[in-house]
CSV table of C-alpha atoms and ligand atoms in Angstrom, one decimal:
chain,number,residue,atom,x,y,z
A,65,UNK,CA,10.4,-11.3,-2.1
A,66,UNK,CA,14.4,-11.7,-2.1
A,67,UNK,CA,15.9,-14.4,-0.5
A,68,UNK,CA,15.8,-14.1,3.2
A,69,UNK,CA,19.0,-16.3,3.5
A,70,UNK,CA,20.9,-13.4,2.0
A,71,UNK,CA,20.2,-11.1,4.6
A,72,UNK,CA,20.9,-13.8,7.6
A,73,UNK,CA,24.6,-13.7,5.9
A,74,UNK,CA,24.8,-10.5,5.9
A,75,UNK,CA,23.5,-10.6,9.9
A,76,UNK,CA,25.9,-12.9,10.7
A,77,UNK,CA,29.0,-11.5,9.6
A,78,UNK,CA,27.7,-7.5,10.8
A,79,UNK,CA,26.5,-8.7,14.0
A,80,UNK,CA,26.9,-12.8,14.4
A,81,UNK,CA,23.7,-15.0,14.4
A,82,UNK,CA,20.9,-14.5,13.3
A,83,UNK,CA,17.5,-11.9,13.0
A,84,UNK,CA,13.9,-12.6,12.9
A,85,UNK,CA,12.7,-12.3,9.6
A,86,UNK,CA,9.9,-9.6,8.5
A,87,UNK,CA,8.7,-8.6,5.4
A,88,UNK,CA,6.1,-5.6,4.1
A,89,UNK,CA,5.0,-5.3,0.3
A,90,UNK,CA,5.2,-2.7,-2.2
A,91,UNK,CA,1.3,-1.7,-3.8
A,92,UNK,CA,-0.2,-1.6,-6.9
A,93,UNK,CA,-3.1,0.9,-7.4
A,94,UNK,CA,-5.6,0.0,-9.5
A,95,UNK,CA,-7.2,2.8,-9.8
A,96,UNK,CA,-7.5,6.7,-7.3
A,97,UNK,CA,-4.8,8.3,-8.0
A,98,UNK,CA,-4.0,11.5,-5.9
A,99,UNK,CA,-7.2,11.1,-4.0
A,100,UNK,CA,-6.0,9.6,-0.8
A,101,UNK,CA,-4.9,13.3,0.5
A,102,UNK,CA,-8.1,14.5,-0.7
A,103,UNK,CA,-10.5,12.4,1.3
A,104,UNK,CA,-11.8,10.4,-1.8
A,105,UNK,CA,-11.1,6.5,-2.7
A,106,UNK,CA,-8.1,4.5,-3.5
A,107,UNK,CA,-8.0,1.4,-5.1
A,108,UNK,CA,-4.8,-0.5,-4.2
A,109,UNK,CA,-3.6,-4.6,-3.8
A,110,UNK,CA,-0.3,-4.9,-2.2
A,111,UNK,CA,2.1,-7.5,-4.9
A,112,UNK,CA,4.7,-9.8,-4.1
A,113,UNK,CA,7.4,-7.8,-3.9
A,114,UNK,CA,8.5,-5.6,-1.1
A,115,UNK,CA,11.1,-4.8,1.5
A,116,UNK,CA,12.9,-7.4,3.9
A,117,UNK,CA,14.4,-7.3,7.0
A,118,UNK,CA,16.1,-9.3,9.7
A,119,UNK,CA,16.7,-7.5,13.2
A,120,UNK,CA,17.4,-8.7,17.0
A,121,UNK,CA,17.4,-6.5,19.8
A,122,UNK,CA,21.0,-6.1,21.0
A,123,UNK,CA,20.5,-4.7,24.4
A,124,UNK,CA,21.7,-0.9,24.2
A,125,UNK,CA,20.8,2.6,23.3
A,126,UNK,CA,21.7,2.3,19.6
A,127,UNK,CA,20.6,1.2,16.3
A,128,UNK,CA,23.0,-0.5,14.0
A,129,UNK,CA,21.5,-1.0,10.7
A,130,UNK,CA,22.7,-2.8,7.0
A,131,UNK,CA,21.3,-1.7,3.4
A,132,UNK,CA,22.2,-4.6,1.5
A,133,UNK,CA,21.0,-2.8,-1.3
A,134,UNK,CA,22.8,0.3,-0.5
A,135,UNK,CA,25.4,-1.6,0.8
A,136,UNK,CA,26.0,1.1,3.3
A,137,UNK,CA,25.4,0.9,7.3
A,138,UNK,CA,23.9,3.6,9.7
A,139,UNK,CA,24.1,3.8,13.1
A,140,UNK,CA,22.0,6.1,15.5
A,141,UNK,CA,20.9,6.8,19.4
A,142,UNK,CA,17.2,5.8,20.4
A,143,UNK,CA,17.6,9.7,21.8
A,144,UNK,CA,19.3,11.3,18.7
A,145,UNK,CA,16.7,14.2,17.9
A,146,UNK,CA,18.4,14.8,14.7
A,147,UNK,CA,18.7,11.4,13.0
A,148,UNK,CA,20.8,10.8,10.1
A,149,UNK,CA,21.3,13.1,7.2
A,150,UNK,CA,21.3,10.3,5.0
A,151,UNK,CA,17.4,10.2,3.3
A,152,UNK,CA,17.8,6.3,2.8
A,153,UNK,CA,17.8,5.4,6.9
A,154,UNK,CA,15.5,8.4,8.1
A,155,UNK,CA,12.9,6.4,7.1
A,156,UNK,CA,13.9,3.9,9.6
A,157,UNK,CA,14.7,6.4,11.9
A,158,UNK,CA,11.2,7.5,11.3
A,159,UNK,CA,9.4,5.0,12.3
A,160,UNK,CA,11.4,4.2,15.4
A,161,UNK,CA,10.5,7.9,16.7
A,162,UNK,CA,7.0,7.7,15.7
A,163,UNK,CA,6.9,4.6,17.6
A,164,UNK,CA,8.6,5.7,20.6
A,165,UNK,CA,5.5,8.8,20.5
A,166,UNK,CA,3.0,6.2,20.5
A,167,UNK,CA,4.1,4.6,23.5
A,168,UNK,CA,6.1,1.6,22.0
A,169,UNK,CA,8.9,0.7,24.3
A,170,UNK,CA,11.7,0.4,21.4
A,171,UNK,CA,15.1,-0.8,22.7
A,172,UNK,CA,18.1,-0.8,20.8
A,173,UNK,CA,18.4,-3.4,17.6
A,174,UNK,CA,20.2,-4.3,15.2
A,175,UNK,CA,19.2,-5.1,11.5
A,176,UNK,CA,20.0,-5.9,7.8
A,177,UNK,CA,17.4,-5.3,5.2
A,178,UNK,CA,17.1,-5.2,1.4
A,179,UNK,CA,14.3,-6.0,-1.3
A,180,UNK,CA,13.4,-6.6,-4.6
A,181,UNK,CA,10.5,-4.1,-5.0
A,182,UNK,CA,12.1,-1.2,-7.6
A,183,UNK,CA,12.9,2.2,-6.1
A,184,UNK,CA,11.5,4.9,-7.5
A,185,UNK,CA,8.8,2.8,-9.9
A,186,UNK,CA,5.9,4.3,-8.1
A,187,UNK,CA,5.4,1.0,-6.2
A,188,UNK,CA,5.8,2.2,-3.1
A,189,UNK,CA,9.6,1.0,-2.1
A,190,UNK,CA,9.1,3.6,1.2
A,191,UNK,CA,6.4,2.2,2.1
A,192,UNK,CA,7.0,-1.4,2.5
A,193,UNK,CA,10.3,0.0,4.2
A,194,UNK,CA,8.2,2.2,6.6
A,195,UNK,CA,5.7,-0.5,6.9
A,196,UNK,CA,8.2,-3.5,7.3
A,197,UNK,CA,10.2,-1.8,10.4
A,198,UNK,CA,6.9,0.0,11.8
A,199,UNK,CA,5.4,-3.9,11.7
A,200,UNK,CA,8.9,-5.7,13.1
A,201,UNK,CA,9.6,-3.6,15.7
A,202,UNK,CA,5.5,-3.1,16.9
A,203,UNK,CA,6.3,-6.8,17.1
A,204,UNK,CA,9.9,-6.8,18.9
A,205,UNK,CA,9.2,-4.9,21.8
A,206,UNK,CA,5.5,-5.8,22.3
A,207,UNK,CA,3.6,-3.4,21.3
A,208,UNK,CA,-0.2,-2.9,20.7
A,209,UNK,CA,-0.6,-0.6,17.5
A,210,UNK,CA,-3.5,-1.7,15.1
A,211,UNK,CA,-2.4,-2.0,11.2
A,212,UNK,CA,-3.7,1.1,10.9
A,213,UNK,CA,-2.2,3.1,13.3
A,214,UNK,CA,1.1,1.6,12.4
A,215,UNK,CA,0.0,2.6,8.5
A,216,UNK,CA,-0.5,6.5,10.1
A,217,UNK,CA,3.2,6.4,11.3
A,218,UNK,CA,4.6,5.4,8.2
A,219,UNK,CA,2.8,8.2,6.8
A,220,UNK,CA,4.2,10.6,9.8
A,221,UNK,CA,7.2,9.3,8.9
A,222,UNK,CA,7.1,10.6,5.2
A,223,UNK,CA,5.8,14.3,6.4
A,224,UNK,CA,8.0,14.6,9.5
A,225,UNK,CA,11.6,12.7,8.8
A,226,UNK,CA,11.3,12.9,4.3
A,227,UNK,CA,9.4,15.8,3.9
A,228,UNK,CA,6.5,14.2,1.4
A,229,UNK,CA,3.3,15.1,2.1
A,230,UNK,CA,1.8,11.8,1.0
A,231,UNK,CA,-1.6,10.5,1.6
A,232,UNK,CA,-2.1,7.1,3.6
A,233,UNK,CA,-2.9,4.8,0.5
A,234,UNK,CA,1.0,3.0,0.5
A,235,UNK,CA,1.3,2.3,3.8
A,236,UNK,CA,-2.1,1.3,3.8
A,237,UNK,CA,-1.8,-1.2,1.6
A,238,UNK,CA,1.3,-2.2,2.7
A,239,UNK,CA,-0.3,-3.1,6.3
A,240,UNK,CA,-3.4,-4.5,4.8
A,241,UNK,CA,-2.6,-6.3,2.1
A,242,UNK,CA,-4.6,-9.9,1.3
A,243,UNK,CA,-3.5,-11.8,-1.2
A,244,UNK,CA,-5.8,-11.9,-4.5
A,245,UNK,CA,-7.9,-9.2,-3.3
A,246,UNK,CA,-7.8,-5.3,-4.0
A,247,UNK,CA,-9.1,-2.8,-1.5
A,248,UNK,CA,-11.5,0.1,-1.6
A,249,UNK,CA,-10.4,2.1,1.1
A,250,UNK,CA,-12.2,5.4,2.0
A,251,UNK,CA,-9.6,7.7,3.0
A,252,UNK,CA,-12.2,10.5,4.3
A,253,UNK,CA,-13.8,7.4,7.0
A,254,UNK,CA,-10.7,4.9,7.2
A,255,UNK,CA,-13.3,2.7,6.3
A,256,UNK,CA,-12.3,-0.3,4.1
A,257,UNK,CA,-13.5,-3.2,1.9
A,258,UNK,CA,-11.8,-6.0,-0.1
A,259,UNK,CA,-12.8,-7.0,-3.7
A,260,UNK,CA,-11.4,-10.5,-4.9
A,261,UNK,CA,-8.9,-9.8,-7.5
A,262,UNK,CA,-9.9,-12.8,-10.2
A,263,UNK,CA,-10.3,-10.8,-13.5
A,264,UNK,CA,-11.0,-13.9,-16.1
A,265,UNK,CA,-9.1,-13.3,-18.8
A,266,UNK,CA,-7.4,-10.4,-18.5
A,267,UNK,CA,-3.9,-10.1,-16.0
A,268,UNK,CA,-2.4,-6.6,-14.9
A,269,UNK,CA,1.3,-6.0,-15.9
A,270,UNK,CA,3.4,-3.1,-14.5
A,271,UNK,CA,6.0,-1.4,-17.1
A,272,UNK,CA,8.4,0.7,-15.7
A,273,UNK,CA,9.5,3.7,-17.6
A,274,UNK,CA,12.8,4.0,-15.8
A,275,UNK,CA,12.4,7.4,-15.2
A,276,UNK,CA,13.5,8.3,-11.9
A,277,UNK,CA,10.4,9.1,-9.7
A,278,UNK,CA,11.6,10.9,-6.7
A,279,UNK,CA,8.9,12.1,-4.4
A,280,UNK,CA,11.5,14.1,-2.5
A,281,UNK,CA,11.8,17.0,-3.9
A,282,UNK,CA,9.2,16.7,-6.8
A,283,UNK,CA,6.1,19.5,-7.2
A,284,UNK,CA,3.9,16.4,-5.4
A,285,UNK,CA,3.9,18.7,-2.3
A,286,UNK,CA,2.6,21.4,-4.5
A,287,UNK,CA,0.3,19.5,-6.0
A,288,UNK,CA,-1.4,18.8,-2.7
A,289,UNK,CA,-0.9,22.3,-1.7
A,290,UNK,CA,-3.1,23.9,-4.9
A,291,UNK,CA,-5.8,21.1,-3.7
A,292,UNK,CA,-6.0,22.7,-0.2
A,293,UNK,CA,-6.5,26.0,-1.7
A,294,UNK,CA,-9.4,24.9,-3.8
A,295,UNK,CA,-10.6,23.0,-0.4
A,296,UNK,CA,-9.9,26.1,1.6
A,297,UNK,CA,-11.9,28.1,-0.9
A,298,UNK,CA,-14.4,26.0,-0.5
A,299,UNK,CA,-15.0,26.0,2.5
A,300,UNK,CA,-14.7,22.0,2.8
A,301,UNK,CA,-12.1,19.9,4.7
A,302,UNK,CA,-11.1,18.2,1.6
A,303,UNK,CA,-12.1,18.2,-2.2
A,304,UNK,CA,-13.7,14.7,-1.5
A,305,UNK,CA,-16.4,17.4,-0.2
A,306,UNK,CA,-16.4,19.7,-3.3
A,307,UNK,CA,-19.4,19.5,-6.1
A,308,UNK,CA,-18.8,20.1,-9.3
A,309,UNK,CA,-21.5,22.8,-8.5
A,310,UNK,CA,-19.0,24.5,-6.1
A,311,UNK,CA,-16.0,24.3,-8.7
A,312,UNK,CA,-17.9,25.6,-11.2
A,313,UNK,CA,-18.7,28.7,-9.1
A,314,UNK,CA,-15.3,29.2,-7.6
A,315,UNK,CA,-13.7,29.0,-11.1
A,316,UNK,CA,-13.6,32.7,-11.4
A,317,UNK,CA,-11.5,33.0,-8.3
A,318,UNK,CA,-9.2,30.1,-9.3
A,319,UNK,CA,-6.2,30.1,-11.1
A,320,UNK,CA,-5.9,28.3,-14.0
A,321,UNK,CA,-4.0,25.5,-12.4
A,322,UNK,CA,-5.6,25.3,-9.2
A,323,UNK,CA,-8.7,24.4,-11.2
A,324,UNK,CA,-7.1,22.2,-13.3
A,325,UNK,CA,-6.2,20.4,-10.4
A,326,UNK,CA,-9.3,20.6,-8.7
A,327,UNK,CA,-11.3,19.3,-11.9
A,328,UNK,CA,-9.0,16.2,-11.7
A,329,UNK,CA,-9.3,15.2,-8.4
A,330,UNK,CA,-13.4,15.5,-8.7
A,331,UNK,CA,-13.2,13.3,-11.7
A,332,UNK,CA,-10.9,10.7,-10.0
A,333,UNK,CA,-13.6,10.3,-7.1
A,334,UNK,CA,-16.1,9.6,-9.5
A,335,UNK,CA,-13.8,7.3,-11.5
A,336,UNK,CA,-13.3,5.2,-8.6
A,337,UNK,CA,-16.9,4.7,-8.2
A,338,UNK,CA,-18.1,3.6,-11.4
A,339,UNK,CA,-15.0,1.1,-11.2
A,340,UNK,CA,-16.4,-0.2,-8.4
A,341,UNK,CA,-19.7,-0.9,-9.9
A,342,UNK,CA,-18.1,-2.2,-13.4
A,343,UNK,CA,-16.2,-4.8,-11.5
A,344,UNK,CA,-19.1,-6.0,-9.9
A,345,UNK,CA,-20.6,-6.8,-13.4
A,346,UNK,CA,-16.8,-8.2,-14.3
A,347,UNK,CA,-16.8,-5.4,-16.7
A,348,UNK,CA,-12.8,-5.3,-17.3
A,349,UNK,CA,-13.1,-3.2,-20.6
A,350,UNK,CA,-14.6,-0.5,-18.7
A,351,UNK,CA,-12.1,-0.6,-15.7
A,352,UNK,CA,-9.7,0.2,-18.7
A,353,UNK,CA,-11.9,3.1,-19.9
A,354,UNK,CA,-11.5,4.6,-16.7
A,355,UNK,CA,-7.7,3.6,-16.2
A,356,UNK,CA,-7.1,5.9,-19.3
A,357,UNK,CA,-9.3,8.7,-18.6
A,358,UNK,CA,-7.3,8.6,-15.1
A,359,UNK,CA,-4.4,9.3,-17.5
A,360,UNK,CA,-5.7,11.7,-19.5
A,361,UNK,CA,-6.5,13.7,-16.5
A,362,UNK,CA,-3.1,12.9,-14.8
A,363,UNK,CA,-1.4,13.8,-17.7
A,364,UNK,CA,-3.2,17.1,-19.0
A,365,UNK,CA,-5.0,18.3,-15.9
A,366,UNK,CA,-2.9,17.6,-13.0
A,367,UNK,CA,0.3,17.2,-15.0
A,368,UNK,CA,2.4,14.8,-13.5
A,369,UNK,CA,2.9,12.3,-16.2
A,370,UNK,CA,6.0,12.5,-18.6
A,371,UNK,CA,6.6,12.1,-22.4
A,372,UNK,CA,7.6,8.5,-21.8
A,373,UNK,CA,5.1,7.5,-19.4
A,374,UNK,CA,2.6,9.0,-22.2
A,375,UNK,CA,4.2,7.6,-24.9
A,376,UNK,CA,3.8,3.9,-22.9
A,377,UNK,CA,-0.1,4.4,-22.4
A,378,UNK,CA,-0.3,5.7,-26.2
A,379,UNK,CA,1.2,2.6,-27.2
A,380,UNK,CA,-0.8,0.5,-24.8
A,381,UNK,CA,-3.7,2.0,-26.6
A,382,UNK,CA,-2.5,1.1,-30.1
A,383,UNK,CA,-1.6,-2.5,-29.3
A,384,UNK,CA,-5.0,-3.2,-27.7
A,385,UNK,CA,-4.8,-3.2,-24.1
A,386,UNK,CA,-7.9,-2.2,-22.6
A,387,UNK,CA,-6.4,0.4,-20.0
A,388,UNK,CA,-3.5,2.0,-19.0
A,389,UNK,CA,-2.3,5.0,-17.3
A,390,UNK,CA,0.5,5.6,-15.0
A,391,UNK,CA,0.6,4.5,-11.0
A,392,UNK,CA,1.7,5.9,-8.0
A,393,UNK,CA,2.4,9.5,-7.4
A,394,UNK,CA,3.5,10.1,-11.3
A,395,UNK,CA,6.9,12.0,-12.3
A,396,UNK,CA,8.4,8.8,-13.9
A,397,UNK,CA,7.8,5.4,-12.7
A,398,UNK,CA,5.3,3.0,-14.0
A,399,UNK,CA,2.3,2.4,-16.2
A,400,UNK,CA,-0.2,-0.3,-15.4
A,401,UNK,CA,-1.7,-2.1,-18.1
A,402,UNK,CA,-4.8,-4.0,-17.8
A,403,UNK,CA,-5.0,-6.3,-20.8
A,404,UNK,CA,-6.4,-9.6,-22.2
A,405,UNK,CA,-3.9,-12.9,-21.7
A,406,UNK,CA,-4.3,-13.5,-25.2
A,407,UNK,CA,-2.5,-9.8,-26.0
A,408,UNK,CA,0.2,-10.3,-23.3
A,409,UNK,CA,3.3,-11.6,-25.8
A,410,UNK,CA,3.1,-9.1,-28.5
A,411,UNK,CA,2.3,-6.5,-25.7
A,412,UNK,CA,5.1,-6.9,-24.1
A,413,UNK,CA,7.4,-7.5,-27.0
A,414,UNK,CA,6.2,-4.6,-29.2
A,415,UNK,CA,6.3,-2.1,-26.3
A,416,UNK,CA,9.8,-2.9,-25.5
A,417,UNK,CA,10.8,-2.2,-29.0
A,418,UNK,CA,9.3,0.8,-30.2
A,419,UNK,CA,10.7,2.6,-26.3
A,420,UNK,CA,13.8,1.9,-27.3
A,421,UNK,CA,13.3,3.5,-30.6
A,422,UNK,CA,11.8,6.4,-29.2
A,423,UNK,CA,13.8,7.1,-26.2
A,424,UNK,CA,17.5,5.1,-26.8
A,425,UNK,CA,16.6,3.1,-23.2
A,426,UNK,CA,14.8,0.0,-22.2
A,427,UNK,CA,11.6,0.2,-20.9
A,428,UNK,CA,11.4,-2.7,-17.5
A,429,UNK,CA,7.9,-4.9,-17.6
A,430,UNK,CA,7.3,-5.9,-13.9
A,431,UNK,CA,4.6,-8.8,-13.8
A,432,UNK,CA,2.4,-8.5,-10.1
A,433,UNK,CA,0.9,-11.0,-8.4
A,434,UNK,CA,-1.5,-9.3,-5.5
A,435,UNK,CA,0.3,-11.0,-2.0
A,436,UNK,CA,-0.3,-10.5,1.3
A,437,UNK,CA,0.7,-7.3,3.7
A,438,UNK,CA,3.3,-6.8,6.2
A,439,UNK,CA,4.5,-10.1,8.4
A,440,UNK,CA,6.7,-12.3,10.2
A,441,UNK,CA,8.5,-14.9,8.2
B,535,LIG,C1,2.3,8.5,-3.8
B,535,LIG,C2,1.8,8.9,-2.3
B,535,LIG,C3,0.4,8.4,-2.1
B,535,LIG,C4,-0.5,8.9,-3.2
B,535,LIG,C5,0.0,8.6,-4.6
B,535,LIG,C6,-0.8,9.2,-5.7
B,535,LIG,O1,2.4,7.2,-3.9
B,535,LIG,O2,2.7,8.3,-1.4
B,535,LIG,O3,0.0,8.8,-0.8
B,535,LIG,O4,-0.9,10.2,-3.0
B,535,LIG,O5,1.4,9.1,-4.7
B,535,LIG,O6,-2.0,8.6,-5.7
C-alpha cells in the first residue's frame, strides 16, 4: 500500500485540505483460471498491494479527479453520458454511473488516487481501482450496496465503460478479501468460502514477466466468445455445465480451437477441485502439480501464455519449485510460483539471471502477503 500521506499532498495543493482515505487490493489467484466467466471455481486471496484514494465531496455537479501515477487530472459531469475518452478515468467514470443505476445518490467529489499494485502484471490493478471508488463512494454518499453487488459493478464497469468481458473473480476478491485466507468462490452460485492461507513451508512469490498485459484489446474477449459457442452448442448456460461426455460428442461439430478451449476450461473446473481437497491434507506438492498442468493447458490449449511467461514456469520447473504457471487473464504479466522457503534465494537469483540471458530484460519478483479487501483507512 503506498503512502497515503502522498496523496493528502497532492489533495491539498489540487483542492486544499484533505480526503478521506480508502484503499482496495490487487488479487492473487491461486489457482481457476478463465473459469469465473464460465460458471466454474476460482481460487483467489487479495495481497497487500492495491489502489489508494483520497476524495471529499465538493458540493457540485462535477468530478475532479488526480492520477498521481498518471500524473494527469480528469474532470467530468455527474450527467456526462459520454465520459472521458481517456481509458485510465472511465473506470472511475464507471463506477460512478453504475452507482448512480443502482440507486446511490452520488454527488460531486473530488479525489487523488495512486498505488503500488503493478499495471498490467495480471494482478488486477482495475480492479482495486474499480473496487476502491465503487467501496468509497458506496461509503460517501450513504449508500447500501453489499460487497457483492458493489463487486458486479466493477465488473459492469469493465464490459460497459472498458469493453472487457471479464468474469467477477478480481473485483471479487478485491471486495472480499481477508487477510491470510484464500477464497473458493463458486461463480455459477456466488456462493463463497475461505480457506486459511498458512502453507508450512512453502511461500508463494509472484514474478512478473514485464510483458505488457493489456486486457483491452487482447483476444480475452474472444476467448470468452469461443466458450459460449461450445456452451451454446451445448445446450448449457455455461461450460461449468458441460461433461466431458458432451464435449466428446460435440467435437465433430467444433472447430479445432473452440475445443481446445473447451477441453481447457473442463480440465480447470476439475483442477480446482482436487486443489481443494489436497489442501485440506496440506498437500502443497500437489497444489503445484495442478498449478502446472493449469499452465500447460493455458499455454497449449487455450493459448494465452507467451514465450517468456513459459520460459519462467520452465525454469521454475528446473530449479525445483513445486508449481508454477501464469496468473491472471495471461498475454504477459505474471507467474506464480509456489515453492519451498528453503529454495526461495537461489530461485529468485537464478531466475533473474538466465531472463535476462534469454530475453535482454529483467524479469520483476513481487513477494505477496494475502491482506485484507477494500476499506476505509
Ligand atoms: C482477468 C479477468 C478475470 C478472469 C481472469 C482469468 O483477470 O478480469 O475475470 O477471467 O482474467 O482467470
Amino acid at each position: 500500500m503506498i503512502d497515503t500521506t502522498i496523496l493528502q499532498q497532492a489533495f491539498g495543493s489540487h483542492f486544499g485540505g484533505e480526503g478521506i482515505p480508502y484503499f482496495a487490493p490487487g488479487r492473487i489467484n491461486l489457482i481457476g483460471e478463465h473459469t469465473d466467466y464460465n460458471g466454474g471455481f476460482v481460487f483467489p486471496g487479495a495481497v497487500t498491494q492495491g489502489i489508494s484514494a483520497v476524495m471529499r465531496p465538493n458540493n457540485s455537479p462535477k468530478v475532479h479527479l488526480y492520477a498521481v501515477d498518471l500524473q494527469r487530472s480528469c474532470s467530468f459531469d455527474l450527467t456526462d453520458l459520454e465520459g472521458p475518452a481517456d481509458v485510465n478515468f472511465r473506470y472511475v467514470y464507471g463506477v460512478v454511473r453504475e452507482l448512480m443505476a443502482a440507486g446511490v445518490i452520488v454527488e460531486g467529489f473530488d479525489a487523488v488516487y495512486g498505488g503500488d499494485v503493478p499495471l498490467g502484471a495480471g494482478m488486477s490493478s482495475s480492479a482495486a481501482l474499480e473496487s476502491c471508488f465503487a467501496f468509497a463512494l458506496c461509503d460517501l454518499f450513504g449508500g447500501h450496496l453489499d460487497r457483492m453487488t458493489l463487486a458486479r459493478i466493477g465488473q459492469a464497469t469493465e464490459h460497459k465503460y472498458v469493453g472487457v468481458k471479464c468474469g467477477i473473480m478480481d473485483q471479487f476478491a478485491s471486495m472480499h478479501g481477508r487477510a491470510e485466507h484464500l477464497m473458493r468462490l463458486d461463480c455459477r452460485s456466488g456462493e463463497f468460502q475461505y480457506f486459511p492461507w498458512h502453507p508450512d513451508g512453502y511461500r508463494l512469490l509472484l514474478i512478473n514477466s514485464c510483458v505488457k498485459h493489456e486486457l483491452v484489446g487482447s483476444p480475452y474477449n474472444e476467448r470468452r466468445a469461443s466458450c459460449e459457442r461450445v456452451a451454446a452448442l451445448a445446450g448449457v448456460e455455461t461450460l461449468r455445465d458441460c461433461s466431458w461426455e458432451q464435449l466428446k460428442t460435440l467435437q465433430p461439430q467444433l472447430n479445432n480451437e473452440d475445443y481446445h478451449r473447451a477441453r481447457y476450461v473442463l480440465g480447470e473446473v476439475d483442477r480446482v477441485l482436487s486443489v481443494c481437497g489436497a489442501l485440506e491434507r496440506n498437500d502443497y506438492e500437489e497444489v503445484g502439480r495442478q498449478m502446472y498442468l493449469t499452465h500447460e493447458g493455458l499455454s497449449k490449449d487455450y493459448e494465452v501464455s507467451c514465450p517468456e511467461l513459459d520460459f519462467l514456469v520452465d525454469e521454475a520447473r528446473r530449479l525445483g519449485v513445486s508449481g508454477a504457471r501464469l496468473m491472471g487473464g495471461g498475454f504477459g504479466g505474471c507467474t506464480i510460483n509456489l515453492l519451498r522457503n528453503e529454495l526461495y534465494d537461489n530461485f529468485l537469483n537464478e531466475v533473474q539471471q538466465t531472463y535476462r540471458g534469454r530475453f535482454g530484460v529483467d524479469c520483476h519478483p513481487i513477494p505477496v502477503s494475502i491482506g485484507d479487501g477494500a476499506r476505509e483507512l
